[in-house]
PDB file of C-alpha atoms in Angstrom:
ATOM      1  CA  UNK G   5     -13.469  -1.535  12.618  1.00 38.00           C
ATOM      2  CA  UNK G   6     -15.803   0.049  10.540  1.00 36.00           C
ATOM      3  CA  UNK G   7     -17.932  -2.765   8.717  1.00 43.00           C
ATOM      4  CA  UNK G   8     -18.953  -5.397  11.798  1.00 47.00           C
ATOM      5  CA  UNK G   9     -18.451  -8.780  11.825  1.00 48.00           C
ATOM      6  CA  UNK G  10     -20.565 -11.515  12.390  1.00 57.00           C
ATOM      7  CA  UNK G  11     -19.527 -14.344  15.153  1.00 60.00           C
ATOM      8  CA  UNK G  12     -21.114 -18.022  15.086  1.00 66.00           C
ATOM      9  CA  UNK G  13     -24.233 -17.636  17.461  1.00 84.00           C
ATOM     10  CA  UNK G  14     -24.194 -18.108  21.083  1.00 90.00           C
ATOM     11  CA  UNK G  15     -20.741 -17.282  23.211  1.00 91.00           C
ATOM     12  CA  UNK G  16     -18.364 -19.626  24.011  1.00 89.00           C
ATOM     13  CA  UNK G  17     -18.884 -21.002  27.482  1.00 88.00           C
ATOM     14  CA  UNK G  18     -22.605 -20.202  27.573  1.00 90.00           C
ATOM     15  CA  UNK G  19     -24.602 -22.417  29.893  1.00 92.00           C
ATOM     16  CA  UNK G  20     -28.221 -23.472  28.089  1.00 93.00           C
ATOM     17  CA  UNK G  21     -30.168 -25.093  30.377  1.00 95.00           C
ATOM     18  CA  UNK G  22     -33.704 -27.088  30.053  1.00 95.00           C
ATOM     19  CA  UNK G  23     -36.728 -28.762  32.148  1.00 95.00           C
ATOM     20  CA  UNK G  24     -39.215 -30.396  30.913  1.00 96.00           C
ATOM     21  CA  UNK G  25     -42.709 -30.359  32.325  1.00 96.00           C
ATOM     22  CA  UNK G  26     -45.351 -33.270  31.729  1.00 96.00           C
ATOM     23  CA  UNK G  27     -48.885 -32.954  32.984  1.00 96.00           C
ATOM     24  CA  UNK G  28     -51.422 -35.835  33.373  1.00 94.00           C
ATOM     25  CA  UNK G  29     -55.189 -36.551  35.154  1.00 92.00           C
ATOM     26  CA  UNK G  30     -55.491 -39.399  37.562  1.00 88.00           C
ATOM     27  CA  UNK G  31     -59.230 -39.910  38.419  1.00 87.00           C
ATOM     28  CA  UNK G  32     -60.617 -36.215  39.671  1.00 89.00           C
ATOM     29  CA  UNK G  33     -56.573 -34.936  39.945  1.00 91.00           C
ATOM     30  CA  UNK G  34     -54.805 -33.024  37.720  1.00 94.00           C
ATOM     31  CA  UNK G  35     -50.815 -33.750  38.312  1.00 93.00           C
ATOM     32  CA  UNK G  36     -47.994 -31.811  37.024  1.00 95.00           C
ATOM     33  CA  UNK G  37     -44.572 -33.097  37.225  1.00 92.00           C
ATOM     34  CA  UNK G  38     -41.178 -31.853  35.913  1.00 95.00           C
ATOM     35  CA  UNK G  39     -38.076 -33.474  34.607  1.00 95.00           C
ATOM     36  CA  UNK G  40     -34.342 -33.441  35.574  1.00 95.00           C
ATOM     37  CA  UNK G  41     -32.582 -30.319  34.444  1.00 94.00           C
ATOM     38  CA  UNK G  42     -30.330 -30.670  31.408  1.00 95.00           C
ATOM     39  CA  UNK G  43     -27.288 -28.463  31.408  1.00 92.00           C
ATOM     40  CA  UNK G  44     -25.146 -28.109  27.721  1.00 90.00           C
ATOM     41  CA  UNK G  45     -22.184 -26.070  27.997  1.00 90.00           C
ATOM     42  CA  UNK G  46     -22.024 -24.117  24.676  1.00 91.00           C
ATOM     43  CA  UNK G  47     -18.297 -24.714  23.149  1.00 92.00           C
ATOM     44  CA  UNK G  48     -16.198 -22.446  21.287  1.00 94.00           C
ATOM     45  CA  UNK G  49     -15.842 -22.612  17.264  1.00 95.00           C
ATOM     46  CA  UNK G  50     -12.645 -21.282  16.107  1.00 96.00           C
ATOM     47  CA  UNK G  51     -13.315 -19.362  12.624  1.00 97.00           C
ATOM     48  CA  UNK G  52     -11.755 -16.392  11.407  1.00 97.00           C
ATOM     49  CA  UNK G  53     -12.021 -14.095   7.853  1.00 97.00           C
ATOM     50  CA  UNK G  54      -8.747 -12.137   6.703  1.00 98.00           C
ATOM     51  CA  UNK G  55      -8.939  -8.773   4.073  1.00 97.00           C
ATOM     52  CA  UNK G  56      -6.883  -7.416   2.351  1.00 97.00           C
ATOM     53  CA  UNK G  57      -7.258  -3.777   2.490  1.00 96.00           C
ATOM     54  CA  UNK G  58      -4.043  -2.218   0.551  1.00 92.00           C
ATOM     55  CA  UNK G  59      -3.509  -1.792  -3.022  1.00 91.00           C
ATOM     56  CA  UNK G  60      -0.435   0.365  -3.315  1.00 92.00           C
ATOM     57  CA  UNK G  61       1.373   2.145  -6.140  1.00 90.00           C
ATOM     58  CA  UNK G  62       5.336   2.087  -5.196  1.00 90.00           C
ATOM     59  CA  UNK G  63       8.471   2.554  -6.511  1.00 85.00           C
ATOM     60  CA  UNK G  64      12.082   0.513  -6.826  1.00 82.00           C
ATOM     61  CA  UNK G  65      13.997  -0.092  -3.965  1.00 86.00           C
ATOM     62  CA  UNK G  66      10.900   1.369  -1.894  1.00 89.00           C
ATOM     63  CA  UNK G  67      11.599   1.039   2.224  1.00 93.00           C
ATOM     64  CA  UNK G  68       9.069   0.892   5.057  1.00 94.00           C
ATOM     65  CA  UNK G  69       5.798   0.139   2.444  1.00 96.00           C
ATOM     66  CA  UNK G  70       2.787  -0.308   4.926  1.00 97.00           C
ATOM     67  CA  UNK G  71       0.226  -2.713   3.803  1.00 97.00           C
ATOM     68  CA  UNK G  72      -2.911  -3.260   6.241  1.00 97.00           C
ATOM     69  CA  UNK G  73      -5.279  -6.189   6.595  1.00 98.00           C
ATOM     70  CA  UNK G  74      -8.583  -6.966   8.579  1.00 98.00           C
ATOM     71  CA  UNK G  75      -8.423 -10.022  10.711  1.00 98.00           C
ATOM     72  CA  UNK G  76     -11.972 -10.532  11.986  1.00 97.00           C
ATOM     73  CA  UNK G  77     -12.696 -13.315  14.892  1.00 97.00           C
ATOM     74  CA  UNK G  78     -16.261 -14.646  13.301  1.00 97.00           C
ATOM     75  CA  UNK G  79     -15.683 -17.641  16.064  1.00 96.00           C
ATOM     76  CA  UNK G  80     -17.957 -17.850  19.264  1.00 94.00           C
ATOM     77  CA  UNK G  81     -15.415 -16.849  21.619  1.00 95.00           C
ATOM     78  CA  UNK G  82     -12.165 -15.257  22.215  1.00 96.00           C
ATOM     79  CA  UNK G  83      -9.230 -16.110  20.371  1.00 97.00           C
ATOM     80  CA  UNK G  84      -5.812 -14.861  19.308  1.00 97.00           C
ATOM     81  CA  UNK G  85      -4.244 -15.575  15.831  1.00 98.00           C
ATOM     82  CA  UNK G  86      -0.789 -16.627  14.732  1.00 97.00           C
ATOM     83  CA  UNK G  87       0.101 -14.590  11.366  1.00 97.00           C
ATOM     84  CA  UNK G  88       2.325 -15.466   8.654  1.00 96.00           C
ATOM     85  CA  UNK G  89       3.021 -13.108   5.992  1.00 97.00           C
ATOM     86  CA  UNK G  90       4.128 -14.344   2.735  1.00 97.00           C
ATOM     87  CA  UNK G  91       5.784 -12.538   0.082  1.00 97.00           C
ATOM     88  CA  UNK G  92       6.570 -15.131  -2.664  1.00 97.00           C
ATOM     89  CA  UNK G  93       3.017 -15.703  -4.058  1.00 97.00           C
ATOM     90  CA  UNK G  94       2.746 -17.195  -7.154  1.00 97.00           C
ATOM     91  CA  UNK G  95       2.765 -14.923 -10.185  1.00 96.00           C
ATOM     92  CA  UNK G  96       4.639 -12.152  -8.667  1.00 97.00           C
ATOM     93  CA  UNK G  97       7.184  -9.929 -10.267  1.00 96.00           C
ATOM     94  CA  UNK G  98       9.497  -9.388  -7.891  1.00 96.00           C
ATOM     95  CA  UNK G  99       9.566 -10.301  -4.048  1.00 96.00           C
ATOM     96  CA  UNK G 100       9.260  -7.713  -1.622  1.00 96.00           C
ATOM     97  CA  UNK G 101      11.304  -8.312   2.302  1.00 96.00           C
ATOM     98  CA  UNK G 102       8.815  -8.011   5.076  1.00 97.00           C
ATOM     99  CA  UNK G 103       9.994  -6.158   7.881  1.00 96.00           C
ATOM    100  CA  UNK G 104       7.824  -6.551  10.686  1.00 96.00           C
ATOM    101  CA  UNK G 105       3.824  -7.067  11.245  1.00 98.00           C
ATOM    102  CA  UNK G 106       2.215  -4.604  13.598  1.00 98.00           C
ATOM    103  CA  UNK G 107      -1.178  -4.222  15.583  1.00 98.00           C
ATOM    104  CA  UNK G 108      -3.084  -0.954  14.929  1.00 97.00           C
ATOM    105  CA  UNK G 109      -3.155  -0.729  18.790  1.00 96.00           C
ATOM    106  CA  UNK G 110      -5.817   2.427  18.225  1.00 94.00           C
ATOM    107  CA  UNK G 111      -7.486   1.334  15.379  1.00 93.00           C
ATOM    108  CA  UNK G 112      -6.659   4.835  13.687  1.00 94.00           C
ATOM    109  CA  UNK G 113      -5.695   2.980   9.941  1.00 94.00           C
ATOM    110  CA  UNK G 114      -2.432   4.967  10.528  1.00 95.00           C
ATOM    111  CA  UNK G 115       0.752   3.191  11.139  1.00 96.00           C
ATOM    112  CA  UNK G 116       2.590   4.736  13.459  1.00 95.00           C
ATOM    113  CA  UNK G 117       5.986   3.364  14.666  1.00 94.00           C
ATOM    114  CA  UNK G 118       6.344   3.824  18.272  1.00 93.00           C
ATOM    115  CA  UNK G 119       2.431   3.537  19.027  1.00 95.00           C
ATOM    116  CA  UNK G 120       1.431   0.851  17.229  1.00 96.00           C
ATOM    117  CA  UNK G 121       2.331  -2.774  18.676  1.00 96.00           C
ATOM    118  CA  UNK G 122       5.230  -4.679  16.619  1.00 97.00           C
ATOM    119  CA  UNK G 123       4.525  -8.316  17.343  1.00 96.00           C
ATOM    120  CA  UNK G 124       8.117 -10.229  17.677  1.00 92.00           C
ATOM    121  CA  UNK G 125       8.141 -13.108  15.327  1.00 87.00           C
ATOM    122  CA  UNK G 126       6.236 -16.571  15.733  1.00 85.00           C
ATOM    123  CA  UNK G 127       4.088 -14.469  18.391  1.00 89.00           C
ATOM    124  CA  UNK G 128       0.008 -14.233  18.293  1.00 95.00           C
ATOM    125  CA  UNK G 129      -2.195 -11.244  18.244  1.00 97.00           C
ATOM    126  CA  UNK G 130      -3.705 -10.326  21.256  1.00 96.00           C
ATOM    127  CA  UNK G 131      -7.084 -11.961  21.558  1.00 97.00           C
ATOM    128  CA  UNK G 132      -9.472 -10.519  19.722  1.00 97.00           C
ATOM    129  CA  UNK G 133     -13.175 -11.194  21.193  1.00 95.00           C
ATOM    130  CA  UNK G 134     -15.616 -13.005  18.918  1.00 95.00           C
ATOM    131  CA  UNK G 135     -17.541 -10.154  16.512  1.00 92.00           C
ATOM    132  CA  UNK G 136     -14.735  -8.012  16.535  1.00 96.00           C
ATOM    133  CA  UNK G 137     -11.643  -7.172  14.244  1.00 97.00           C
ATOM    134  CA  UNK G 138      -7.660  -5.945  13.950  1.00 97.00           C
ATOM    135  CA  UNK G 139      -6.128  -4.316  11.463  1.00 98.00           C
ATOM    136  CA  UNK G 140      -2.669  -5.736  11.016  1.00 98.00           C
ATOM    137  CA  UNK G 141       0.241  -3.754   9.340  1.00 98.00           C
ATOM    138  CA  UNK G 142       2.656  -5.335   7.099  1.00 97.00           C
ATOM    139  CA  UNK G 143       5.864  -3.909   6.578  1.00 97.00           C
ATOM    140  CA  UNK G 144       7.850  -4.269   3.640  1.00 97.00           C
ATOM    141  CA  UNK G 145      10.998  -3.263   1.477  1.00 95.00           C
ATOM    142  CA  UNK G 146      11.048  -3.173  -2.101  1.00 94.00           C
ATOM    143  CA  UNK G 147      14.226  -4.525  -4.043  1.00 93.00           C
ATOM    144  CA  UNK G 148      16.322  -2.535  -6.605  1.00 90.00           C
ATOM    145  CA  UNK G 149      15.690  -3.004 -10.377  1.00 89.00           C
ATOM    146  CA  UNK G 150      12.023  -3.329 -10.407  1.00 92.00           C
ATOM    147  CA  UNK G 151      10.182  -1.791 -13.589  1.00 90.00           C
ATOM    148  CA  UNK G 152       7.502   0.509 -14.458  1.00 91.00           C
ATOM    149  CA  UNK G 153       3.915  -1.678 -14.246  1.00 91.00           C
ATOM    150  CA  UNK G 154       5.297  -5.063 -12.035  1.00 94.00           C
ATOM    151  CA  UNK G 155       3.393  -6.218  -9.680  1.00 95.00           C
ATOM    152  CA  UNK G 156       3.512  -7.996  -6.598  1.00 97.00           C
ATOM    153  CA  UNK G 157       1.484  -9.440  -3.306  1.00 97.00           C
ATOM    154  CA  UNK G 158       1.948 -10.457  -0.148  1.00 97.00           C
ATOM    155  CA  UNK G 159      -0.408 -12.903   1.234  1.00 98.00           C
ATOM    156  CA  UNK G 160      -1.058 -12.929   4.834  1.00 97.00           C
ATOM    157  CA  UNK G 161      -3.061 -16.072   6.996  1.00 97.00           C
ATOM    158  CA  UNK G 162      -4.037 -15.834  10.457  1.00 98.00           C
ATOM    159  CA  UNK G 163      -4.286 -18.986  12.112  1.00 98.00           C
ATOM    160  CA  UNK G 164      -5.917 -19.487  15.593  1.00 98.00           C
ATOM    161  CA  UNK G 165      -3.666 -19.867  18.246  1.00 97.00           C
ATOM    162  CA  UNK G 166      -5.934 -22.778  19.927  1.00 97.00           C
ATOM    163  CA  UNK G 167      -5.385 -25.013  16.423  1.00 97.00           C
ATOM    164  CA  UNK G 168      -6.313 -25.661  13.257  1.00 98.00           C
ATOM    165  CA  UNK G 169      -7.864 -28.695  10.990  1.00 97.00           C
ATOM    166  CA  UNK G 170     -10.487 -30.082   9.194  1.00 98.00           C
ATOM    167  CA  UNK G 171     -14.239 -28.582  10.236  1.00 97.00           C
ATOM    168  CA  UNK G 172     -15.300 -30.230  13.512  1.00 96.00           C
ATOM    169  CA  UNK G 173     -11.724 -30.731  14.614  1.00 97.00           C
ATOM    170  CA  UNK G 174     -12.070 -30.865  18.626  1.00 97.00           C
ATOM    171  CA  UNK G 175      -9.361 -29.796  21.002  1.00 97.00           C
ATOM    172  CA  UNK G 176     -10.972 -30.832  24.739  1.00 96.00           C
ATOM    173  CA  UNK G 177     -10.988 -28.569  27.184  1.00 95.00           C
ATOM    174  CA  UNK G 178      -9.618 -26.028  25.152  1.00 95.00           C
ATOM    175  CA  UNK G 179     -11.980 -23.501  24.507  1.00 94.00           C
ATOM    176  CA  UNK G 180     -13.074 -20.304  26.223  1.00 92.00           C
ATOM    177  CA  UNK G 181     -15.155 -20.974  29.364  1.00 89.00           C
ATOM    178  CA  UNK G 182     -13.605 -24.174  29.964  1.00 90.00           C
ATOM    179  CA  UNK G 183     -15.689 -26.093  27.177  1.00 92.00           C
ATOM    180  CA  UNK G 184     -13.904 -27.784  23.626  1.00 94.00           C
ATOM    181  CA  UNK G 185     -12.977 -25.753  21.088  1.00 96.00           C
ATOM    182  CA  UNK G 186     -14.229 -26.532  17.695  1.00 96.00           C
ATOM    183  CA  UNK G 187     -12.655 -25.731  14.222  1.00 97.00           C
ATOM    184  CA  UNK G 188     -14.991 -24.117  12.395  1.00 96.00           C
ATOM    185  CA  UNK G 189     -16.052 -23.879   8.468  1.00 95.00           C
ATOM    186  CA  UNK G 190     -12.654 -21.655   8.052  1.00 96.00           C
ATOM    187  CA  UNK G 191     -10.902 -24.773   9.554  1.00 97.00           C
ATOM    188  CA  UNK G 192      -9.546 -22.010  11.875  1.00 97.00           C
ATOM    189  CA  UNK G 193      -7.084 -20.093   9.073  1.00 98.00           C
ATOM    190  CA  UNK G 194      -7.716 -17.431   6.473  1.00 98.00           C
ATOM    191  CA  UNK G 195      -5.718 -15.503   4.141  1.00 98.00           C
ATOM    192  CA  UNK G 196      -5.947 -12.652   1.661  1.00 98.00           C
ATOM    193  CA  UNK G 197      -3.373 -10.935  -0.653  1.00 97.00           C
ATOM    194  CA  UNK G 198      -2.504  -7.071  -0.569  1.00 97.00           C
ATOM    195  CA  UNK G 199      -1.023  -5.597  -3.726  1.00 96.00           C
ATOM    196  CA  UNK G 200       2.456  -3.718  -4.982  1.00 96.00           C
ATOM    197  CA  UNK G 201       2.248  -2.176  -8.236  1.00 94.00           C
ATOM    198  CA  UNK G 202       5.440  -0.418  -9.559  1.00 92.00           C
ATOM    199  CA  UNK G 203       4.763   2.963 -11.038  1.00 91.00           C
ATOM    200  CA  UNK G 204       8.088   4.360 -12.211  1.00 89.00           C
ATOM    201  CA  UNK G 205       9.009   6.744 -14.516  1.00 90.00           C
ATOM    202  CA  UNK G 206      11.997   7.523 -16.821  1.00 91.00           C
ATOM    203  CA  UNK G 207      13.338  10.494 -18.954  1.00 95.00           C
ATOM    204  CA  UNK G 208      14.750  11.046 -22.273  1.00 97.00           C
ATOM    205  CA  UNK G 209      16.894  14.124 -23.156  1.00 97.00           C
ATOM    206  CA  UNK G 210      17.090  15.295 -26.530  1.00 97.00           C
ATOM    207  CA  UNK G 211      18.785  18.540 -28.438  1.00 97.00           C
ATOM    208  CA  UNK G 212      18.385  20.193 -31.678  1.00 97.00           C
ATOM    209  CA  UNK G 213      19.442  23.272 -33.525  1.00 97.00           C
ATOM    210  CA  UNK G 214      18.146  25.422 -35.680  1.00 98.00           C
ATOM    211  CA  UNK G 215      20.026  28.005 -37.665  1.00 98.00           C
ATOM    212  CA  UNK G 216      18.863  32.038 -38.972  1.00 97.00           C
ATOM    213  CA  UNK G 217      21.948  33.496 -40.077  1.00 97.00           C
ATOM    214  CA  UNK G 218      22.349  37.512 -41.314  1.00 96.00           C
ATOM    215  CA  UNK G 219      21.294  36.960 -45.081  1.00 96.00           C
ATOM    216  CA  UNK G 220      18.185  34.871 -44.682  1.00 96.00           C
ATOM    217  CA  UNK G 221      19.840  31.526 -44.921  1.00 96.00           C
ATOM    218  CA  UNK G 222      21.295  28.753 -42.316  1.00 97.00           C
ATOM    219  CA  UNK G 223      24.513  28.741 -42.493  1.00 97.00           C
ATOM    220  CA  UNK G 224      26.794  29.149 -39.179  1.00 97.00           C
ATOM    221  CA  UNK G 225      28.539  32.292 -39.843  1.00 97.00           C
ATOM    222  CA  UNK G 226      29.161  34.913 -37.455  1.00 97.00           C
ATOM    223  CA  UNK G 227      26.049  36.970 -36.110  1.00 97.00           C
ATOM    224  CA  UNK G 228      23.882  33.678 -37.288  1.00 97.00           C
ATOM    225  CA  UNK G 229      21.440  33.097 -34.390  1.00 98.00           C
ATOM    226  CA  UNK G 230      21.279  29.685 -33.171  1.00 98.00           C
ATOM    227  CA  UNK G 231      17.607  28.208 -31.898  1.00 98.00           C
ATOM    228  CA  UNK G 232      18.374  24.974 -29.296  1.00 98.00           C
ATOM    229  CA  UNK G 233      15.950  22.914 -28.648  1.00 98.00           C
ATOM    230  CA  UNK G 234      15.852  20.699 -25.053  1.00 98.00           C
ATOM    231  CA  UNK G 235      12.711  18.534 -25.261  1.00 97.00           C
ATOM    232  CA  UNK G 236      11.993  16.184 -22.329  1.00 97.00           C
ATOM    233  CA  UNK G 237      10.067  13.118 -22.535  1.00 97.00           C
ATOM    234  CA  UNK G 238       8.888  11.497 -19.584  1.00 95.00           C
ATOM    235  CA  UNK G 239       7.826   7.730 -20.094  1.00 92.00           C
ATOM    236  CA  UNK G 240       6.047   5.617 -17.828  1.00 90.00           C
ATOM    237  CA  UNK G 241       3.048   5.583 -15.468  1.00 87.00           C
ATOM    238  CA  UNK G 242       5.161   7.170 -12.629  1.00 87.00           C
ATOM    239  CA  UNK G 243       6.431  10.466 -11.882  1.00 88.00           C
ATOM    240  CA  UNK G 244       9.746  12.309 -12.585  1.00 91.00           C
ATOM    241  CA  UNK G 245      10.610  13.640  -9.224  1.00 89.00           C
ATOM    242  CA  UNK G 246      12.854  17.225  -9.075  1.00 94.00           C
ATOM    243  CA  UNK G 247      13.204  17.028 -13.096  1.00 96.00           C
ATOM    244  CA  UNK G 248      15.887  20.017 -14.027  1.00 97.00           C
ATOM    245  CA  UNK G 249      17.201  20.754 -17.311  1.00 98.00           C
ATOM    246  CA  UNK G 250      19.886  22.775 -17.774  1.00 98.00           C
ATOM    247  CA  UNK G 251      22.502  24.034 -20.429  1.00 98.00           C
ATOM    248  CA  UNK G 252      25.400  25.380 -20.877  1.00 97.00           C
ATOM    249  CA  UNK G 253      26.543  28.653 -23.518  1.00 97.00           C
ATOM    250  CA  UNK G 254      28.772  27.548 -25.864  1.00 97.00           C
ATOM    251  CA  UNK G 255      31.931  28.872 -26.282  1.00 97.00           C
ATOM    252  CA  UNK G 256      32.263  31.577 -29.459  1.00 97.00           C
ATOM    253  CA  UNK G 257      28.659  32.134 -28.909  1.00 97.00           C
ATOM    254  CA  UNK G 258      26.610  34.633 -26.891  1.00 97.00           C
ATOM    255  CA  UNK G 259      23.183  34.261 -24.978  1.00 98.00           C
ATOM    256  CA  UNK G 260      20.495  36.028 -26.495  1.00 97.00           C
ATOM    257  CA  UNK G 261      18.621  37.869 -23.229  1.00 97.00           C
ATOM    258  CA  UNK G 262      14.679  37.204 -22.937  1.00 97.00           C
ATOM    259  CA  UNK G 263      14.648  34.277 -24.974  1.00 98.00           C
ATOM    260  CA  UNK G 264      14.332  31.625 -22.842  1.00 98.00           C
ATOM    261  CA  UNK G 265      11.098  29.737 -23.125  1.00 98.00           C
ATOM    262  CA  UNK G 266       9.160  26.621 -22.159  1.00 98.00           C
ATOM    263  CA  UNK G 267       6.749  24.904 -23.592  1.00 97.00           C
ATOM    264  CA  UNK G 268       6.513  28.214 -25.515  1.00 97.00           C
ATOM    265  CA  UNK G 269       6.038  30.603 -22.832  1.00 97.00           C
ATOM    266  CA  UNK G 270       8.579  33.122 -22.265  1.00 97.00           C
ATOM    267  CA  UNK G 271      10.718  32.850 -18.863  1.00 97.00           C
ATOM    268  CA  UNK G 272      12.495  35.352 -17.113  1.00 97.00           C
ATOM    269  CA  UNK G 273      16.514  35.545 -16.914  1.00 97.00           C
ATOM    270  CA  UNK G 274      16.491  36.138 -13.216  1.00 97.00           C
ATOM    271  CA  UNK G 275      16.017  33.713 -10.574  1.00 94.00           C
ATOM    272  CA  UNK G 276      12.301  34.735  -9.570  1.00 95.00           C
ATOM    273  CA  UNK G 277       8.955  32.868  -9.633  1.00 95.00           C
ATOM    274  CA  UNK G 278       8.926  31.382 -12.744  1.00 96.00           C
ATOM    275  CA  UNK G 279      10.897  28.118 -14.299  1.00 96.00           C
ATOM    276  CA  UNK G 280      13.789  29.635 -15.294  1.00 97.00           C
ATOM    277  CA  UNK G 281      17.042  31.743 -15.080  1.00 98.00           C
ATOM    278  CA  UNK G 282      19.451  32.369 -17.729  1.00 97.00           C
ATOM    279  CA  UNK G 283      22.942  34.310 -17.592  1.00 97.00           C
ATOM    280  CA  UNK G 284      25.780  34.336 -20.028  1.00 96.00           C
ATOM    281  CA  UNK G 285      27.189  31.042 -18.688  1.00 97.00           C
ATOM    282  CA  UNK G 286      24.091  28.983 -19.154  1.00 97.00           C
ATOM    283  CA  UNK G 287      20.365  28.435 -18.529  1.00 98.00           C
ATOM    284  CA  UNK G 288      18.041  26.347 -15.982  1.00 98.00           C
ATOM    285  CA  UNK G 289      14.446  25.060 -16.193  1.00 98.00           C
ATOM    286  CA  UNK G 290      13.216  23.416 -12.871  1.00 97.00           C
ATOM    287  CA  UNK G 291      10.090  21.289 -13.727  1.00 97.00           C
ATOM    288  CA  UNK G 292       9.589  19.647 -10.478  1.00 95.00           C
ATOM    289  CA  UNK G 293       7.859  16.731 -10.345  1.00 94.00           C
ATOM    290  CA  UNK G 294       6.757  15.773 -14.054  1.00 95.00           C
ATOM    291  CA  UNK G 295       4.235  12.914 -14.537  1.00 92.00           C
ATOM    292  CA  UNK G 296       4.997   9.625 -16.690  1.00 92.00           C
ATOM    293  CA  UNK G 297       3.414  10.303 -20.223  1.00 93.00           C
ATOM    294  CA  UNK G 298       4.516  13.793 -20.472  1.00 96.00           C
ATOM    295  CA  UNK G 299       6.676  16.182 -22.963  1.00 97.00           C
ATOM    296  CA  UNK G 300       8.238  19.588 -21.505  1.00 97.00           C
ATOM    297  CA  UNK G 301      10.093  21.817 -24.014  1.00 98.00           C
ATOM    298  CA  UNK G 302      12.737  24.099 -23.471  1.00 98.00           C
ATOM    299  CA  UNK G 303      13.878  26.679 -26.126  1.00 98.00           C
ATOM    300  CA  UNK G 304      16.975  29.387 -25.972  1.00 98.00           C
ATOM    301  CA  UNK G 305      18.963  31.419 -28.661  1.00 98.00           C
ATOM    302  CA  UNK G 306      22.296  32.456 -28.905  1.00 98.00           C
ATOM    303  CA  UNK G 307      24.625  33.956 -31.307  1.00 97.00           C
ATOM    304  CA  UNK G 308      27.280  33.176 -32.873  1.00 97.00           C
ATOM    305  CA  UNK G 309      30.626  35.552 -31.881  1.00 96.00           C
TER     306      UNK G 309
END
């Protein structure tokens, strides 16, 4: 992965080896002598950092949410990792499902089902050589009724597969190259926390009218014209996905042609490249995808029959 890590010193199974040499005058000689050799297997240290690297914006009832995480081996020697992901962390708003964790088998950042390597449950990583890293997808579903600004995280630990425990924990001839292994300063498992937040976004509809009739006044007689008013109000700090307004022509009243507008600007009657259409049934504004926070206005005449 991009950012290296950083293992604990000499590899696991190492052999250092040592002779001493002492050197000493005896009358006219000079003598050297050496000692025995002194062989010290080096053992493994099981150690491990976990990152978060996912903060997500999603939406209710959300399926098939990918959040990634680093696991980095910072141990002497090769290891694999059980993982446990955990979706009821204290604090959260709602509780996500988790689906299935995944290996980024080609380190792309992509997850891609088929490709990447779903690891069955209670199963380890493969083992990841010391200095090195995975990135691990979590999968997750969202439930129904969540609201505009919760949040939630998953927390994710990676435990090595050799054991866990207090620093300095031994497990005898357990550790790569036939040594002990060692728990390190990690004690072996490390966790970090990806994050959910719900952006959402919902819509108000309101309608007024306005009324010019033939003798300067308002009054609803026949041939007044009658101004309707569709404003839009988009709340939230989501989007409004395929927003449409549309209307229908009252009965004993008549569309006015070429008075459609939004926002102010004129629309066409016919279906063409801009917003709108407009016929003697009724008229349609497609918005498309409207951001939270937002006000779209949508103005038509008729006259009354």
């Amino acid at each position: 992965m991009a950012s290296p890590a950083h293992a604990a010193g000499v590899a696991a199974g190492t052999m250092i080896e040592n002779t001493a040499t002492a050197t000493y005058g005896s009358g006219p000689a000079t003598t050297t002598i050496q000692s025995n050799t002194v062989t010290v297997k080096v053992d493994e240290l099981l150690d491990v950092a976990v990152a978060g690297l996912t903060n997500t914006t999603v939406t209710a009832g959300a399926t098939n949410v990918v959040l990634a995480y680093s696991i980095t081996n910072t141990g002497n020697g090769s290891e694999a990792f059980e993982l446990t992901a955990d979706p009821a962390v204290a604090g959260n708003d709602y509780t996500v499902t988790v689906q299935q964790l995944v290996v980024d088998t080609n380190d792309n950042g992509i997850y891609e089902p088929g490709v990447d390597l779903v690891l069955p449950a209670g199963s380890a990583t493969p083992a990841i050589a010391a200095d090195s890293s995975l990135r691990i997808f979590v999968i997750v579903d969202l439930p129904a009724g969540v609201t505009d600004g919760q949040s939630s995280q998953v927390r994710l630990t990676a435990a090595a597969a050799t054991g866990t425990g207090a620093p300095g924990t031994t497990f005898s001839g357990q550790g790569e190259g036939g040594g002990d292994a060692v728990v390190g300063a990690s004690g072996a498992s490390a966790s970090d926390l990806d994050t959910l937040l719900a952006t959402l976004a919902s819509v108000t509809l309101a309608k007024a009218a306005s009324i010019a009739d033939p003798f300067g006044g308002t009054q609803p007689v026949p041939g007044a014209v009658v101004t309707y008013t569709l404003t839009a109000t988009v709340s939230g700090s989501g989007q409004a996905q395929d927003l449409r307004i549309t209307d229908a022509i009252p009965s004993g009243t008549a569309y006015e042609a070429g008075t459609l507008k939004l926002d102010g600007t004129s629309l066409t009657d016919a279906s063409d490249s801009d917003a709108g259409t407009a016929s003697t049934s009724g008229i349609a504004v497609e918005l498309g995808t409207v951001a939270g926070g937002t006000t779209k206005v949508v103005t038509f005449n008729v006259k009354i029959n």
